[in-house]
Coordinates of N, CA and C in Angstrom, one line a residue:
M1 N 6.1 16.6 4.9 CA 6.0 15.3 4.9 C 5.0 15.0 3.6
S2 N 5.7 14.4 2.8 CA 4.1 14.5 1.9 C 3.3 13.8 2.3
E3 N 1.9 13.9 1.7 CA 0.5 13.0 2.0 C 1.5 11.7 2.3
A4 N 1.5 10.9 1.0 CA 1.7 9.8 0.3 C 2.8 8.7 1.9
S5 N 4.3 9.8 2.7 CA 5.0 9.2 3.3 C 4.6 9.0 4.4
K6 N 3.0 9.9 4.9 CA 2.3 9.8 6.3 C 1.6 8.5 6.3
Y7 N 1.4 7.7 4.7 CA 0.5 6.7 4.6 C 1.7 5.1 4.3
F8 N 2.7 5.9 4.1 CA 2.9 4.2 3.7 C 4.6 4.1 4.7
W9 N 4.8 2.5 4.3 CA 6.7 3.0 4.7 C 6.8 1.9 3.7
V10 N 8.2 1.8 3.2 CA 8.8 1.7 2.5 C 10.0 0.5 2.5
K11 N 9.9 -0.5 2.5 CA 11.3 -1.4 2.6 C 12.0 -2.1 1.5
K12 N 13.1 -1.7 1.3 CA 14.0 -2.1 0.1 C 14.1 -3.9 0.2
Q13 N 13.6 -4.7 -0.7 CA 14.2 -6.3 -0.8 C 15.2 -7.1 -1.1
A14 N 15.4 -7.9 -0.6 CA 16.4 -8.7 -1.6 C 16.8 -8.6 -3.2
N15 N 15.5 -9.3 -3.3 CA 15.6 -8.9 -5.1 C 15.6 -7.7 -5.5
G16 N 15.8 -6.1 -5.3 CA 15.9 -5.3 -5.4 C 14.9 -4.3 -5.2
T17 N 13.5 -4.5 -5.6 CA 12.5 -4.4 -5.5 C 12.1 -3.8 -4.0
S18 N 11.4 -2.6 -3.7 CA 10.8 -1.8 -3.1 C 9.6 -2.0 -2.6
R19 N 9.2 -2.9 -0.5 CA 8.5 -3.3 -0.2 C 6.9 -2.3 -0.1
V20 N 6.0 -1.8 -0.2 CA 4.7 -0.4 -0.3 C 4.5 -1.2 0.9
G21 N 3.8 -0.6 2.5 CA 2.4 -1.1 2.9 C 2.8 0.2 3.8
L22 N 1.3 0.3 4.3 CA 0.5 1.1 5.4 C 1.1 1.1 6.5
S23 N 1.3 2.0 6.7 CA 1.8 2.7 8.1 C 1.2 2.8 9.2
D24 N 1.8 2.5 10.6 CA 0.7 2.6 11.7 C 0.0 3.9 11.2
G25 N 0.1 4.7 10.8 CA -0.2 6.6 11.5 C -1.5 6.1 10.2
A26 N -1.7 5.8 9.0 CA -2.6 5.3 7.9 C -3.4 4.5 8.5
V27 N -3.4 3.2 9.4 CA -4.6 2.5 10.2 C -5.2 3.4 11.1
D28 N -4.9 4.4 11.5 CA -5.4 5.2 13.2 C -5.8 6.2 11.7
E29 N -5.8 6.7 11.4 CA -6.3 7.6 10.4 C -7.3 7.4 10.1
L30 N -7.2 5.7 8.7 CA -8.4 5.4 8.1 C -9.4 4.3 8.9
G31 N -8.8 3.9 10.0 CA -9.4 3.0 10.9 C -9.8 1.6 9.8
A32 N -10.5 0.3 10.4 CA -10.5 -0.9 9.6 C -10.8 -0.8 7.6
I33 N -9.9 -1.0 7.4 CA -10.8 -0.7 5.1 C -11.1 -2.4 5.7
S34 N -12.0 -1.6 4.5 CA -13.2 -2.8 3.7 C -12.9 -2.7 2.5
F35 N -12.2 -2.0 1.7 CA -12.1 -2.4 0.3 C -10.8 -1.4 0.1
I36 N -10.3 -2.0 -1.2 CA -9.6 -1.5 -1.6 C -8.4 -1.6 -3.0
D37 N -8.5 -0.6 -3.7 CA -8.1 -0.6 -5.5 C -6.6 -1.2 -5.4
L38 N -6.5 -2.1 -5.9 CA -5.1 -2.5 -5.7 C -4.4 -2.1 -6.8
P39 N -3.3 -1.7 -7.2 CA -2.3 -1.3 -8.2 C -2.4 -2.9 -9.3
E40 N -2.1 -2.6 -10.7 CA -1.9 -3.6 -11.9 C -0.2 -3.8 -11.9
V41 N -0.2 -5.2 -12.0 CA 1.1 -5.6 -11.5 C 1.6 -5.1 -13.5
N42 N 2.6 -4.1 -13.8 CA 3.8 -3.7 -14.3 C 3.3 -1.9 -14.4
A43 N 2.4 -2.1 -13.4 CA 1.5 -0.2 -14.0 C 2.5 0.7 -13.3
T44 N 2.8 1.7 -14.1 CA 3.7 2.5 -14.0 C 3.5 3.7 -12.9
L45 N 4.4 3.9 -11.7 CA 3.5 5.0 -10.6 C 4.9 6.2 -10.7
K46 N 3.9 7.0 -10.2 CA 4.9 9.1 -10.2 C 5.2 8.7 -8.8
A47 N 5.9 9.5 -8.1 CA 5.8 9.3 -6.9 C 4.4 10.6 -6.5
D48 N 3.8 10.4 -5.7 CA 2.5 11.2 -5.5 C 1.7 11.3 -6.3
G49 N 2.0 10.8 -7.4 CA 0.5 10.2 -8.2 C -0.1 8.9 -8.0
E50 N -1.3 8.2 -8.6 CA -2.1 7.8 -8.7 C -1.5 6.1 -8.0
F51 N -1.6 6.0 -6.8 CA -2.0 4.5 -6.4 C -2.5 3.2 -5.7
I52 N -3.6 3.7 -4.9 CA -4.2 3.1 -4.5 C -5.8 3.7 -3.3
S53 N -7.1 3.5 -3.7 CA -8.3 3.6 -3.9 C -8.9 3.0 -2.3
V54 N -9.2 3.8 -1.0 CA -9.5 2.4 -0.3 C -10.5 3.1 0.6
E55 N -11.5 1.9 0.8 CA -12.9 2.8 1.6 C -12.8 2.3 3.2
A56 N -13.2 2.7 3.9 CA -12.4 2.4 5.3 C -13.4 2.6 6.4
E57 N -13.0 2.6 7.9 CA -14.1 2.8 8.8 C -14.2 4.4 8.7
K58 N -12.9 5.1 8.4 CA -13.2 6.6 8.8 C -13.1 7.4 7.7
A59 N -12.6 7.2 6.4 CA -12.2 8.1 5.6 C -12.6 7.0 4.3
V60 N -12.7 7.3 3.6 CA -13.4 7.0 1.2 C -11.9 7.9 0.8
T61 N -11.0 7.5 0.2 CA -9.9 8.3 -0.2 C -8.9 7.6 -1.3
D62 N -8.4 8.4 -2.5 CA -7.5 7.9 -2.5 C -6.0 8.5 -2.3
I63 N -5.1 7.4 -2.3 CA -3.9 7.7 -1.6 C -2.4 7.7 -2.4
P64 N -1.6 8.7 -2.9 CA -0.7 8.7 -4.6 C 0.3 7.8 -3.2
S65 N 1.2 7.8 -4.4 CA 2.1 6.5 -4.3 C 3.6 7.5 -3.7
P66 N 3.8 7.0 -2.8 CA 5.5 7.0 -2.3 C 6.5 7.3 -3.4
I67 N 6.9 5.9 -4.0 CA 7.5 5.8 -4.3 C 7.3 6.0 -6.2
A68 N 8.2 6.2 -6.8 CA 8.0 5.8 -8.4 C 8.3 4.7 -8.9
G69 N 8.3 3.8 -10.1 CA 7.9 2.9 -10.9 C 7.5 2.2 -11.2
T70 N 7.7 0.5 -11.5 CA 7.1 -0.3 -11.8 C 6.4 -1.4 -10.6
V71 N 5.3 -1.2 -11.1 CA 4.8 -2.6 -9.7 C 5.1 -3.8 -10.6
A72 N 6.0 -4.8 -9.7 CA 6.6 -5.7 -9.7 C 5.5 -7.3 -9.5
A73 N 5.1 -6.4 -7.8 CA 4.2 -7.8 -7.7 C 3.0 -6.9 -6.7
V74 N 1.7 -7.8 -5.9 CA 1.3 -7.5 -5.8 C 0.8 -8.3 -4.5
N75 N 0.6 -8.0 -3.1 CA 0.0 -8.9 -2.2 C -1.0 -9.6 -2.3
P76 N -0.8 -11.2 -3.0 CA -1.9 -11.8 -3.4 C -3.4 -12.2 -2.2
K77 N -2.6 -12.3 -0.8 CA -3.5 -12.1 0.1 C -4.2 -11.0 -0.3
L78 N -4.0 -9.7 -0.7 CA -5.0 -9.1 0.2 C -6.4 -9.0 -1.2
E79 N -6.3 -9.8 -2.3 CA -7.1 -10.1 -3.7 C -8.6 -10.3 -2.5
N80 N -8.1 -11.9 -1.5 CA -9.7 -12.3 -1.5 C -10.1 -11.4 0.4
D81 N -8.9 -11.4 1.5 CA -8.9 -10.9 2.3 C -8.2 -9.6 3.0
L82 N -9.0 -8.8 3.6 CA -8.1 -7.8 3.6 C -7.4 -7.6 5.2
S83 N -8.1 -8.3 5.8 CA -7.6 -8.8 7.0 C -6.3 -7.8 7.4
D84 N -5.4 -8.9 6.8 CA -3.7 -8.3 7.3 C -3.7 -6.4 6.8
L85 N -3.9 -5.7 6.2 CA -4.3 -4.2 6.3 C -4.8 -4.3 7.6
N86 N -5.7 -4.7 8.4 CA -6.0 -3.8 9.3 C -5.3 -4.9 10.7
S87 N -4.1 -5.5 10.2 CA -3.2 -5.7 11.6 C -2.8 -4.7 11.7
T88 N -2.6 -5.5 13.4 CA -1.4 -4.5 14.2 C 0.4 -4.8 14.2
Q89 N 0.5 -5.6 13.2 CA 2.1 -5.9 12.4 C 2.3 -5.5 11.0
A90 N 3.1 -4.5 11.1 CA 3.4 -3.2 10.0 C 3.1 -4.3 8.7
D91 N 4.3 -5.4 8.6 CA 5.1 -6.0 7.7 C 4.2 -6.9 6.8
L92 N 2.8 -7.3 7.6 CA 1.8 -7.8 7.0 C 0.6 -6.9 6.4
R93 N 0.9 -5.9 6.5 CA 0.3 -4.5 5.9 C 0.9 -4.2 4.7
W94 N 1.8 -5.2 3.7 CA 2.2 -4.4 2.5 C 1.2 -4.8 1.2
I95 N 1.4 -3.7 0.5 CA 0.6 -3.7 -0.9 C 0.7 -4.1 -2.1
A96 N 2.2 -3.3 -2.9 CA 2.7 -3.7 -3.4 C 4.6 -3.9 -3.7
E97 N 4.8 -4.5 -4.5 CA 6.8 -4.5 -4.4 C 6.7 -4.1 -5.4
V98 N 8.0 -2.8 -5.5 CA 7.8 -1.9 -6.9 C 9.3 -2.3 -7.0
K99 N 9.7 -2.1 -8.3 CA 11.0 -1.8 -9.4 C 11.3 -0.2 -9.3
E100 N 11.5 0.1 -8.7 CA 11.9 1.6 -8.6 C 12.4 2.4 -9.9
V101 N 12.6 3.7 -10.3 CA 13.1 4.1 -11.3 C 14.3 4.8 -11.5

């Protein structure tokens, strides 16, 4: 299992993109997240390449991308409030939607 796949879930969306979010395992390992460096819309991602940097209760780390593609959207709620990343509801912990290559 790659490092990226243990930190994220990936779900296909009706619009053809794939939504990427933090997994339960990531929340357990990192603890409460206090900062995230979000990817830019239109940024090109490589599988296991640069994706996000986080500062959390238990770690400060860079976490690679689980998929390759172009960032189509970033969760707008995360720009001002990171509480969704610390939620027990996995669907709220989405970070970006990616158009896979």
